[in-house]
Structure formats: structure tokens, C-alpha cells
Short mmCIF file of C-alpha atoms in Angstrom, two decimals:
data_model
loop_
_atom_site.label_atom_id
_atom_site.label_comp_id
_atom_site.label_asym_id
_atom_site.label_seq_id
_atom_site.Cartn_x
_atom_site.Cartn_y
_atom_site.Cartn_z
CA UNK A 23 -62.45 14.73 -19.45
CA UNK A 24 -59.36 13.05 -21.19
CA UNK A 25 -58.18 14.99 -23.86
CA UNK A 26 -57.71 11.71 -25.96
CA UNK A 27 -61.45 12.18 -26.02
CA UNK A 28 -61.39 14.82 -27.59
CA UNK A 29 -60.93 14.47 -31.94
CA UNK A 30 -59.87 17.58 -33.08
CA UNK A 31 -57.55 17.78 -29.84
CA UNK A 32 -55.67 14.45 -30.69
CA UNK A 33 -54.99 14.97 -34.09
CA UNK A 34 -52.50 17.64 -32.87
CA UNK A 35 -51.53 16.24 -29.63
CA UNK A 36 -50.74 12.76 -30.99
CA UNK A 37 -48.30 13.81 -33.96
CA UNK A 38 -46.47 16.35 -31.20
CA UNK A 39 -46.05 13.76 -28.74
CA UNK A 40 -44.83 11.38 -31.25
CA UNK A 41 -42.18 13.98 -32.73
CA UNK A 42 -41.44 15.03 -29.16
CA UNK A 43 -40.39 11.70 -28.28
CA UNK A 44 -38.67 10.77 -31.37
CA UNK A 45 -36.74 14.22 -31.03
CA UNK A 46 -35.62 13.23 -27.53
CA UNK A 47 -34.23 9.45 -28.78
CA UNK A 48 -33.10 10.29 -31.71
CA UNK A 49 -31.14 13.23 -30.50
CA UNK A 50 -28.01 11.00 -29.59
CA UNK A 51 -26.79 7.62 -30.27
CA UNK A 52 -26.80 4.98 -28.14
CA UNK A 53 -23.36 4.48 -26.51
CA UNK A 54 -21.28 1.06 -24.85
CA UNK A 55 -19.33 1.46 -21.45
CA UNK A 56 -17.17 -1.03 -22.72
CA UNK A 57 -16.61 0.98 -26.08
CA UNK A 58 -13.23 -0.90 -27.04
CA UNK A 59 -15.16 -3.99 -27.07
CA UNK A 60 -17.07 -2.98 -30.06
CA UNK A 61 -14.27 -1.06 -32.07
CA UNK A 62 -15.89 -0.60 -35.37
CA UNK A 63 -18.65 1.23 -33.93
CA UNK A 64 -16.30 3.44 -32.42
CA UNK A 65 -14.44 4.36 -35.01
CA UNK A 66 -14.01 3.25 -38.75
CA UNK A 67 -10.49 3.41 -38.23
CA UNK A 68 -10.16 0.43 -36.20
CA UNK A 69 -11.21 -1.94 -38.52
CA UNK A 70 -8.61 -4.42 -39.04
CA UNK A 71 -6.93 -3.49 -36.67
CA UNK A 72 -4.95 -6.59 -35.24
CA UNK A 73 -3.37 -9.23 -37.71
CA UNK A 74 -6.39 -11.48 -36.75
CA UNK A 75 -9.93 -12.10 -37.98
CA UNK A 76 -11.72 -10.67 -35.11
CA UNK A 77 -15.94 -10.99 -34.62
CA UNK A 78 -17.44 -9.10 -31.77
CA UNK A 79 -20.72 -9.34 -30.13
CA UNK A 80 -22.15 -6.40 -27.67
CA UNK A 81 -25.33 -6.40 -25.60
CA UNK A 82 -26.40 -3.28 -23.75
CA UNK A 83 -29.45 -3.14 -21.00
CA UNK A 84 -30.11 0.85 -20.12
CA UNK A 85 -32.64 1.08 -17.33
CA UNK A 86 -34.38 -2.21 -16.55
CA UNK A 87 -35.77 -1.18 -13.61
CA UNK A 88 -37.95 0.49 -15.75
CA UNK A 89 -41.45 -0.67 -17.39
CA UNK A 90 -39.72 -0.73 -21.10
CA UNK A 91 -35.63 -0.65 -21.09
CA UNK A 92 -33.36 0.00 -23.59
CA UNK A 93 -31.76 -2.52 -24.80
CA UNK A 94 -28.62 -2.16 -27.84
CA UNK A 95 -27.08 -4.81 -29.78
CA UNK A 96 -23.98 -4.92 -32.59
CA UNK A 97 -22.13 -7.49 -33.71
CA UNK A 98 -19.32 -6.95 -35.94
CA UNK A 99 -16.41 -8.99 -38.10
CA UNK A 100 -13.23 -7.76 -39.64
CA UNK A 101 -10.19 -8.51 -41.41
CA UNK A 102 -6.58 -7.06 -42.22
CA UNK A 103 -5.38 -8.17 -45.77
CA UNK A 104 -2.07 -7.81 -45.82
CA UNK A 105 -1.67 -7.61 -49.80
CA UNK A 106 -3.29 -4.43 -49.81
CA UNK A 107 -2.88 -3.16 -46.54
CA UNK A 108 -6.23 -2.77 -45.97
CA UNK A 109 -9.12 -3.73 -43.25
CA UNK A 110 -12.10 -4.62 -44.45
CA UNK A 111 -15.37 -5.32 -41.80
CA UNK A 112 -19.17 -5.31 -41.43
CA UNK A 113 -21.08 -3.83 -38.41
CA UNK A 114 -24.71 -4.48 -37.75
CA UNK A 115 -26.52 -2.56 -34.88
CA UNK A 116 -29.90 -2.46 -33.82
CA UNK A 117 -31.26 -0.31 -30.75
CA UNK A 118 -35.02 -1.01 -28.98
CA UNK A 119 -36.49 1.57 -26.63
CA UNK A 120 -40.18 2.40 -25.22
CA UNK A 121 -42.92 0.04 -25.83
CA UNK A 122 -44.36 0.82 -29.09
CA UNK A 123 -41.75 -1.20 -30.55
CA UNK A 124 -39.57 1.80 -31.25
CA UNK A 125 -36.30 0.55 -32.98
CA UNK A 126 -33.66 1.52 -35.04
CA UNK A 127 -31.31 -0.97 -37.29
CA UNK A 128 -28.51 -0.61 -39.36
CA UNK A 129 -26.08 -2.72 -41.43
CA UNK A 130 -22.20 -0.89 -42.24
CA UNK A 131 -19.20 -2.13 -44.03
CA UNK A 132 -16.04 -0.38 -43.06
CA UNK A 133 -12.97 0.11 -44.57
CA UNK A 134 -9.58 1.56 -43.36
CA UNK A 135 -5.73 1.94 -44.80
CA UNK A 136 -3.04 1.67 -42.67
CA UNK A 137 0.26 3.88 -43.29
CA UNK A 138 3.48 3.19 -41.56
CA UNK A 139 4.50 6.87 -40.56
CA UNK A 140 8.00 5.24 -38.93
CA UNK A 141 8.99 1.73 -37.83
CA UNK A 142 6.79 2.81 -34.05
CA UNK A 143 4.35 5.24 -35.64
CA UNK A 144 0.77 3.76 -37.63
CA UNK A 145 -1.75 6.25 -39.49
CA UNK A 146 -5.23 4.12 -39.84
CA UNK A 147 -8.04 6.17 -41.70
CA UNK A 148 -11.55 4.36 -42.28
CA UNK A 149 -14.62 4.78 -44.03
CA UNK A 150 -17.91 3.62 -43.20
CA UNK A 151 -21.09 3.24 -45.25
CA UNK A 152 -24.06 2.28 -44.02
CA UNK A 153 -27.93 1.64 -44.40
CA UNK A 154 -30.38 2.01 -41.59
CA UNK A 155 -34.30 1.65 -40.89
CA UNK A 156 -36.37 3.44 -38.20
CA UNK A 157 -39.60 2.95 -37.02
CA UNK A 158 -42.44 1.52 -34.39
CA UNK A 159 -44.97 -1.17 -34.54
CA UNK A 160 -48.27 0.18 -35.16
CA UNK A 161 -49.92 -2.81 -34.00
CA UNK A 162 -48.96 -1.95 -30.21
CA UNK A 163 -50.60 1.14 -30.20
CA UNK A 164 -54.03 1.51 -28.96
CA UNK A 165 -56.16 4.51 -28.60
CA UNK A 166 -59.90 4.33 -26.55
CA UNK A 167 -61.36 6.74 -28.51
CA UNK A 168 -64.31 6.85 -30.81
CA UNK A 169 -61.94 7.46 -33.86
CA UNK A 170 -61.11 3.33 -33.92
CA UNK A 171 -63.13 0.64 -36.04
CA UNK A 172 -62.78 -2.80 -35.49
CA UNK A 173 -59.91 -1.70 -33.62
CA UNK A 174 -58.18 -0.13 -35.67
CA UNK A 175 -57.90 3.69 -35.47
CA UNK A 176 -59.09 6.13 -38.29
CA UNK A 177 -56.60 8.95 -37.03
CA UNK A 178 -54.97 10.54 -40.41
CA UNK A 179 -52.08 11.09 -38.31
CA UNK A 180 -51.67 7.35 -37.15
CA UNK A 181 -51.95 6.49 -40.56
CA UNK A 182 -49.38 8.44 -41.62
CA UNK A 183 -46.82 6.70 -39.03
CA UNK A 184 -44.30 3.46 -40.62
CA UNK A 185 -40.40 3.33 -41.28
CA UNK A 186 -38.05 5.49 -42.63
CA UNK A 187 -35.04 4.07 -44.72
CA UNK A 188 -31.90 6.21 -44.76
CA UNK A 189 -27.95 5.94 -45.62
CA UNK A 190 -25.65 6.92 -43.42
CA UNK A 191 -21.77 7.86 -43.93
CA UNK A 192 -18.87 8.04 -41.34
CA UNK A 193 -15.07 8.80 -41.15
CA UNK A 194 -12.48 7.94 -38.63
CA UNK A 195 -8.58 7.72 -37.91
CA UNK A 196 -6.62 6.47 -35.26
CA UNK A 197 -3.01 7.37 -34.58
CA UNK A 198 -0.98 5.21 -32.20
CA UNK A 199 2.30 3.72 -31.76
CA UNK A 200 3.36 0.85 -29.25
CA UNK A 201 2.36 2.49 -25.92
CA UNK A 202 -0.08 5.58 -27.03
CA UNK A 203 -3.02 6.07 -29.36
CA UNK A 204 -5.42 8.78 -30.26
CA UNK A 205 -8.14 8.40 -32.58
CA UNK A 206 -11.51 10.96 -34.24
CA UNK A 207 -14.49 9.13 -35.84
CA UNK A 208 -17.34 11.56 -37.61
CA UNK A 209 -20.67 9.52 -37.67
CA UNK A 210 -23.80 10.63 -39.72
CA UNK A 211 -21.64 13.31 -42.14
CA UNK A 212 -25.05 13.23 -44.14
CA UNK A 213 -26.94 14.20 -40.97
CA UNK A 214 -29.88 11.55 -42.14
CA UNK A 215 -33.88 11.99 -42.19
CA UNK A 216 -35.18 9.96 -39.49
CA UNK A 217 -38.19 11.27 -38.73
CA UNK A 218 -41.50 8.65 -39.24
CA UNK A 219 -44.37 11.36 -39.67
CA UNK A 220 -43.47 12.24 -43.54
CA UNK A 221 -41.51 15.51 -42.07
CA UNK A 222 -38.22 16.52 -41.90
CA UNK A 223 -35.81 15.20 -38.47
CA UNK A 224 -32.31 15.40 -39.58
CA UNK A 225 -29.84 13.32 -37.03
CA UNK A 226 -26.80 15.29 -35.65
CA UNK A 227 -23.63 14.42 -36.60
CA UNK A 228 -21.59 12.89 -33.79
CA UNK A 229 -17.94 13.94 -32.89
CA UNK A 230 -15.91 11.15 -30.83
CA UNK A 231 -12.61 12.16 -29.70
CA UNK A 232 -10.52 9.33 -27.70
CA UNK A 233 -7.05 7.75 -26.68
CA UNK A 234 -5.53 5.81 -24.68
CA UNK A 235 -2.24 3.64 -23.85
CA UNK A 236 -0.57 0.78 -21.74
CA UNK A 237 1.55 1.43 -18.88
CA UNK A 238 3.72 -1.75 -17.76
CA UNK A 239 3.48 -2.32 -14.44
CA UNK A 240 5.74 -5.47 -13.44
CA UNK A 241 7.11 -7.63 -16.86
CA UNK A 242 7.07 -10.88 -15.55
CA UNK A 243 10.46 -11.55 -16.78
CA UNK A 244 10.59 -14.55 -14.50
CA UNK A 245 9.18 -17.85 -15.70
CA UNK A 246 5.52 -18.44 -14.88
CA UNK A 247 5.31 -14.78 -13.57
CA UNK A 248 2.60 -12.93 -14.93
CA UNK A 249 2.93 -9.57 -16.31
CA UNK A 250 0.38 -6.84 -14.76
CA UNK A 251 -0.05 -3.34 -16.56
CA UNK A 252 -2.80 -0.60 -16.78
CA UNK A 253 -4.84 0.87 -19.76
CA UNK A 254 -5.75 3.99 -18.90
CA UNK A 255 -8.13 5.87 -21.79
CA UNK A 256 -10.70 8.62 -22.48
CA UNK A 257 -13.40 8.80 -24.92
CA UNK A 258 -15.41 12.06 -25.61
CA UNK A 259 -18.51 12.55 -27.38
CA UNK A 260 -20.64 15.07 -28.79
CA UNK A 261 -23.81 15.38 -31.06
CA UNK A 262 -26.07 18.14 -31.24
CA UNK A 263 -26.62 19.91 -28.04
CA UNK A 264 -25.52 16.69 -26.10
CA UNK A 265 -22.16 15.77 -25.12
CA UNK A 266 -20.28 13.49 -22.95
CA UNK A 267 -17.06 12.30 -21.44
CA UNK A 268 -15.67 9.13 -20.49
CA UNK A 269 -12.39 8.23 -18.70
CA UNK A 270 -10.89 5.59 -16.50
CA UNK A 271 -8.56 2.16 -16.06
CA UNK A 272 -8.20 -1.15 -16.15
CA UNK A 273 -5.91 -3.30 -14.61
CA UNK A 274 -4.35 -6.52 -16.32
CA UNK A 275 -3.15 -9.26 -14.91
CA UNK A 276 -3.93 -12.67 -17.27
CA UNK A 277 -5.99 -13.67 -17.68
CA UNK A 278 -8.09 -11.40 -15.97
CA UNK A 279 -8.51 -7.21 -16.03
CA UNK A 280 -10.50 -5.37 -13.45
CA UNK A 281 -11.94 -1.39 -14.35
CA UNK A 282 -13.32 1.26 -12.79
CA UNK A 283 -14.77 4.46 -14.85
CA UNK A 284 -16.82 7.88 -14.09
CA UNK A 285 -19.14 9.22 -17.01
CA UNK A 286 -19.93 12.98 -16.47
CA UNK A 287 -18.05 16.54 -17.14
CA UNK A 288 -16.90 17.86 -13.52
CA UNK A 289 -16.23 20.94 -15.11
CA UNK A 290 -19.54 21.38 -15.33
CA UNK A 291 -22.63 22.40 -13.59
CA UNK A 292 -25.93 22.14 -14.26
CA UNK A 293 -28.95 24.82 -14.03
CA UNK A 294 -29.43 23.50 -10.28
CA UNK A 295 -25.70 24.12 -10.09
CA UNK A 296 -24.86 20.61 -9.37
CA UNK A 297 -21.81 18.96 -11.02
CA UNK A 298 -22.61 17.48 -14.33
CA UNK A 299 -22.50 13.59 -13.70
CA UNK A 300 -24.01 10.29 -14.87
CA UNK A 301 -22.45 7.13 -13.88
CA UNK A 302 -19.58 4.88 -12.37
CA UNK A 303 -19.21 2.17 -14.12
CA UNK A 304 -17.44 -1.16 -13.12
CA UNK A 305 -15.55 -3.39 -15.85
CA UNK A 306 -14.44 -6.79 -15.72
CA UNK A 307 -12.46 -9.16 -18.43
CA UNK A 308 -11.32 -12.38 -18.63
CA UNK A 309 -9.26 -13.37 -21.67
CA UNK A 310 -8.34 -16.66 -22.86
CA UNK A 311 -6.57 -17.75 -25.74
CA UNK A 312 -9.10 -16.44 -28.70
CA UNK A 313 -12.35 -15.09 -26.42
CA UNK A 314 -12.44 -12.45 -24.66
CA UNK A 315 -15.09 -12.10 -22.31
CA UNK A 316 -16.27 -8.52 -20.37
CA UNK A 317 -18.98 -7.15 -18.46
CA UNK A 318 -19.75 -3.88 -17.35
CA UNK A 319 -22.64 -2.04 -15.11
CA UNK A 320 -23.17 1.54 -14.54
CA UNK A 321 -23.98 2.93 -11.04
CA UNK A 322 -25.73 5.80 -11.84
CA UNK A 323 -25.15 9.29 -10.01
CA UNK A 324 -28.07 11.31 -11.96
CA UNK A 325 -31.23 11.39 -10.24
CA UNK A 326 -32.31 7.99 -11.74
CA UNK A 327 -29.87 6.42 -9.36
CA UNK A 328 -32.66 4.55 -7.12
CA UNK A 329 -35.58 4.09 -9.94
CA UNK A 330 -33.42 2.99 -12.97
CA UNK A 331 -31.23 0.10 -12.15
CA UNK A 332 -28.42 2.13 -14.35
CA UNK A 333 -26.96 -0.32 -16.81
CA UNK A 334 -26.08 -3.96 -17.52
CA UNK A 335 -23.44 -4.62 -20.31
CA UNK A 336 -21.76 -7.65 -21.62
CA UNK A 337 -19.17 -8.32 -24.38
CA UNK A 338 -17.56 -11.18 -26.68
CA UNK A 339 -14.80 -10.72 -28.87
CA UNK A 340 -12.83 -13.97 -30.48
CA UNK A 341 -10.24 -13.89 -33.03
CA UNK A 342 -8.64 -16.93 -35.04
CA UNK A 343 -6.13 -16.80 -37.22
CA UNK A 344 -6.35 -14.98 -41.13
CA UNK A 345 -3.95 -16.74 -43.06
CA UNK A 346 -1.92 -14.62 -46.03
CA UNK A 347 -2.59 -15.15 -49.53
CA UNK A 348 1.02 -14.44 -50.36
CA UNK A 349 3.48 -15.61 -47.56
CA UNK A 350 5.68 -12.36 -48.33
CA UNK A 351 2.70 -9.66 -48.05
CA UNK A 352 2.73 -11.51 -44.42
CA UNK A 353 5.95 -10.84 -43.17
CA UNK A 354 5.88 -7.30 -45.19
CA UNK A 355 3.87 -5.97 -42.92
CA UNK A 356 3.69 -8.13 -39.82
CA UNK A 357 5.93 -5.22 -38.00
CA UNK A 358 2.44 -2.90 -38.32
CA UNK A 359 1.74 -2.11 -34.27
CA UNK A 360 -1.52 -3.35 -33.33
CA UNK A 361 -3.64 -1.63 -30.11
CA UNK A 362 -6.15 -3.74 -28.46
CA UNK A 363 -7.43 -4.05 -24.94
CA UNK A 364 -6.04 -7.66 -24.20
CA UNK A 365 -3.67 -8.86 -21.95
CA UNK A 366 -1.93 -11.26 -24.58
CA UNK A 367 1.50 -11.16 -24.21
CA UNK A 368 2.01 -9.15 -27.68
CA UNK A 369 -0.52 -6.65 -26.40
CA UNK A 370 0.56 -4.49 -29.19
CA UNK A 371 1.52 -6.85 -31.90
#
């Protein structure tokens, strides 16, 4: 007999599967390969960053192998004002996974300060404050059961499922100077109610630890010779019982930038006493004069290597000029050293 069948069964079985899965997706944040590319949702801190306006757009396909992938999208736009040494952006972010139309969305404005330590050494703190919405469509559930009329179902606990509205505060700082950074971001501080049954799941708070730098490999001094460096980095994450490490290179040489990656904690072994591993992921960029274009995928080394398709990423980020409102404020601060995976000439700013 199928236990759906059975009344009394489902009206426990149905709520615990629900909170089940919601406890398993909600548990950790979805994450970019190409995490640079979408800097304000790595850390608060990077917002204004570059003496640019800068708007980024991110698109993330986990799994499509799959019956129902996940898919992630953000799309972000920020500014440095020189006359109060300030950057100022917006982040939007939505994430789909499963078929019940299971998605979460949120909308952030950022803020950050940056302090000139020396004339090579920036402190850039940032704020973020944002407002998010979780839920599923109830429409694309359906139960064959006799506790539906006119298709609808009569299950209290069905009833009781919709959206949840939360806010949602984070902290960051990077640290860098010409060649090095090193940056913290602290997202849900206010560990949030997600939960879409009228109960009580409160969402982790995430740690992300990274850093980076450039290392020059040939200058190009020569006319029409073309520079070619590396920028190696790291990123690590963790939230609740879940955490992660990322580290790799790419290689410049304009306009184009070739990376390879490994996702997983070697250090590590799991209950099978296998090393702790997840992916490889390939990177490649080609940057012209204001867009910069990337794409990543992810090989996966789990054990949804063959049945997954691991993961499909692609990346836009343009930037066009922000003019001063006071021509001095401008050349005040135009000195401030700005990191960002490019391969313009004034890498740094």
C-alpha cells in the first residue's frame, strides 16, 4: 500500500519531508566558482572597489544532468564616490532548486569605507543589508490521495505551506595593497527564520575567509609585447556544520586568462576514509576594454561525477567611467590601490 494513502500517516510524513528537505538546502548558501566575478556577494567590502562604475551579471547551472538543476543568479552595480570615500552598490540574488518551484530571492545594498593605512596599504570595511523571500509554488504539488477536492488538497499541513519574508545583515573587510589582499565577510549575523511551515529554521551564519595576489610573470616592457602574470587565490567557507575550501590560478595574458581550481579539504577524510573532495573546476576569461567575459565548469570528483553533469558557470562584468563631482575629491584619492581580476594594464589601479 503507499503510505500517501494513508491520512493520518501523511499528515506527519508530508510536513517531515518538507522540513527535511528545506533543512538540507537551506543549510548552506549557494556558492560561484568564479567568486571574484560577483564581488559583492563575496564580501561587502568590495563594493566600490575600482574607480569605475562596475555592473556584474552571474549565472550558475549545478547538476543539469539531473531531472530539476539548480540554477543561481545575481546581478550587482556599484560605485566609489570619491567625495566621501565611500562605495555604495546593490546586489540582487535569486537561487531555484527541486521542482516544486523551491526558490529563494533577495535584494542588498552595500556599503563600504575605504582607509588609506600607508601610500601601498588600503583598509575597506562594508556593510550589507538586505531583504529576502523564501518559498515554493503550491500549485506544482500534487498529491493522489483522497484528501484532494477539485484538485486541490484538504491537507492542514499543505495549507499551512507559502513564503517567508526575512532581513538579513552582513559584514566584510578586505585588506590589500598592490600585489596581496586578504579579506573576511560574515553573512546572515541575524541567523534569519526561513523555514515555510509556521516553525522555527534559523539559517547559519556563514564565515568566508579569502586572499589572493598577482605575481608578474614577463612585463612586456617592449612595444606591442604583452604582459603575462598569475593570480593565484584561496577562498574558504564555512556555515553550520558545512565547510569548504577553494584554491587555484589563473594565468593572464590579454586579453585572455586561462584557470584551473580543486574544491575539497585534502586534509580530510571522510567516514569511508576517502579524501574529502568535490570538484576541478576549469576557468576561462577574455577581457576587452569595459567587458569582461568568463566561464567556468566543475568536473566533479564526489560520487556524482558520472550522474550530475557537475557545473556550468558564466560571468559578465563591464565598467564605464564614474565621473567626480568635484575634480579635486578625484585626484585626492585616485592613488587608492584597486584589486580586481583583470588583465588591464593598471591591474591594480
Amino acid at each position: 500500500m503507499n503510505i500517501f494513502e494513508n491520512t493520518k500517516m501523511k499528515k506527519f510524513i508530508l510536513p517531515g519531508l518538507l522540513f527535511f528537505c528545506f533543512t538540507v538546502a537551506s543549510g548552506q548558501d549557494p556558492q560561484f566558482s568564479q567568486y571574484y566575478q560577483s564581488p559583492l556577494y563575496l564580501n561587502p567590502g568590495f563594493t566600490g572597489i575600482t574607480n569605475q562604475q562596475r555592473a556584474t551579471f552571474i549565472h550558475r547551472v549545478q547538476w543539469p544532468n539531473l531531472p530539476q538543476s539548480f540554477a543561481t543568479f545575481a546581478a550587482s552595480y556599484d560605485i566609489w564616490v570619491d567625495e566621501v570615500r565611500s562605495g555604495f552598490g546593490i546586489i540582487a540574488t535569486t537561487d531555484r532548486m527541486g521542482s516544486a518551484g523551491w526558490r529563494t530571492s533577495t535584494v542588498a545594498l552595500n556599503y563600504s569605507y575605504k582607509v588609506k593605512l600607508s601610500e601601498k596599504l588600503v583598509f575597506s570595511p562594508g556593510l550589507s543589508f538586505g531583504y529576502g523571500i523564501n518559498g515554493l509554488d503550491r500549485s506544482k504539488l500534487q498529491f493522489g490521495d483522497g484528501l484532494e477536492f477539485n484538485g486541490a488538497s484538504l491537507d492542514p499541513a499543505f495549507q499551512r505551506l507559502g513564503n517567508t519574508q526575512y532581513f538579513d545583515f552582513s559584514s566584510g573587510f578586505v585588506l590589500y595593497s598592490k600585489d596581496l589582499f586578504v579579506g573576511a565577510a560574515f553573512s546572515h549575523i541575524n541567523n534569519p527564520n526561513l523555514s515555510i511551515l509556521s516553525t522555527e529554521t534559523r539559517l547559519p551564519m556563514k564565515t568566508v575567509i579569502h586572499g589572493g595576489g598577482r605575481i608578474t610573470i614577463r612585463r612586456g616592457l617592449t612595444k606591442g609585447a604583452k604582459p603575462d602574470y598569475l593570480t593565484p587565490s584561496f577562498i574558504y567557507r564555512s556555515q553550520g556544520l558545512v565547510s569548504q575550501m577553494d584554491f587555484g590560478l589563473n594565468y593572464h595574458i590579454d586579453p585572455i586568462s586561462l584557470g584551473i581550481w580543486y574544491r575539497g579539504k585534502p586534509w580530510e577524510t571522510t567516514v569511508v576514509n576517502s579524501i574529502q573532495q568535490d570538484a576541478f573546476i576549469f576557468t576561462l576569461g577574455l577581457y576587452l576594454k569595459s567587458l569582461t567575459i568568463g566561464y567556468s565548469y566543475d568536473f566533479s570528483t564526489s560520487g556524482l561525477s558520472t550522474a550530475s553533469g557537475g557545473a556550468h558557470e558564466i560571468s559578465l562584468v563591464y565598467e564605464f567611467e564614474a565621473k567626480p563631482l568635484r575634480r579635486a575629491a578625484k585626484k585626492k584619492n585616485r592613488m587608492i590601490p584597486c584589486p580586481t581580476f583583470n588583465s588591464k594594464s593598471n591591474f591594480w589601479n
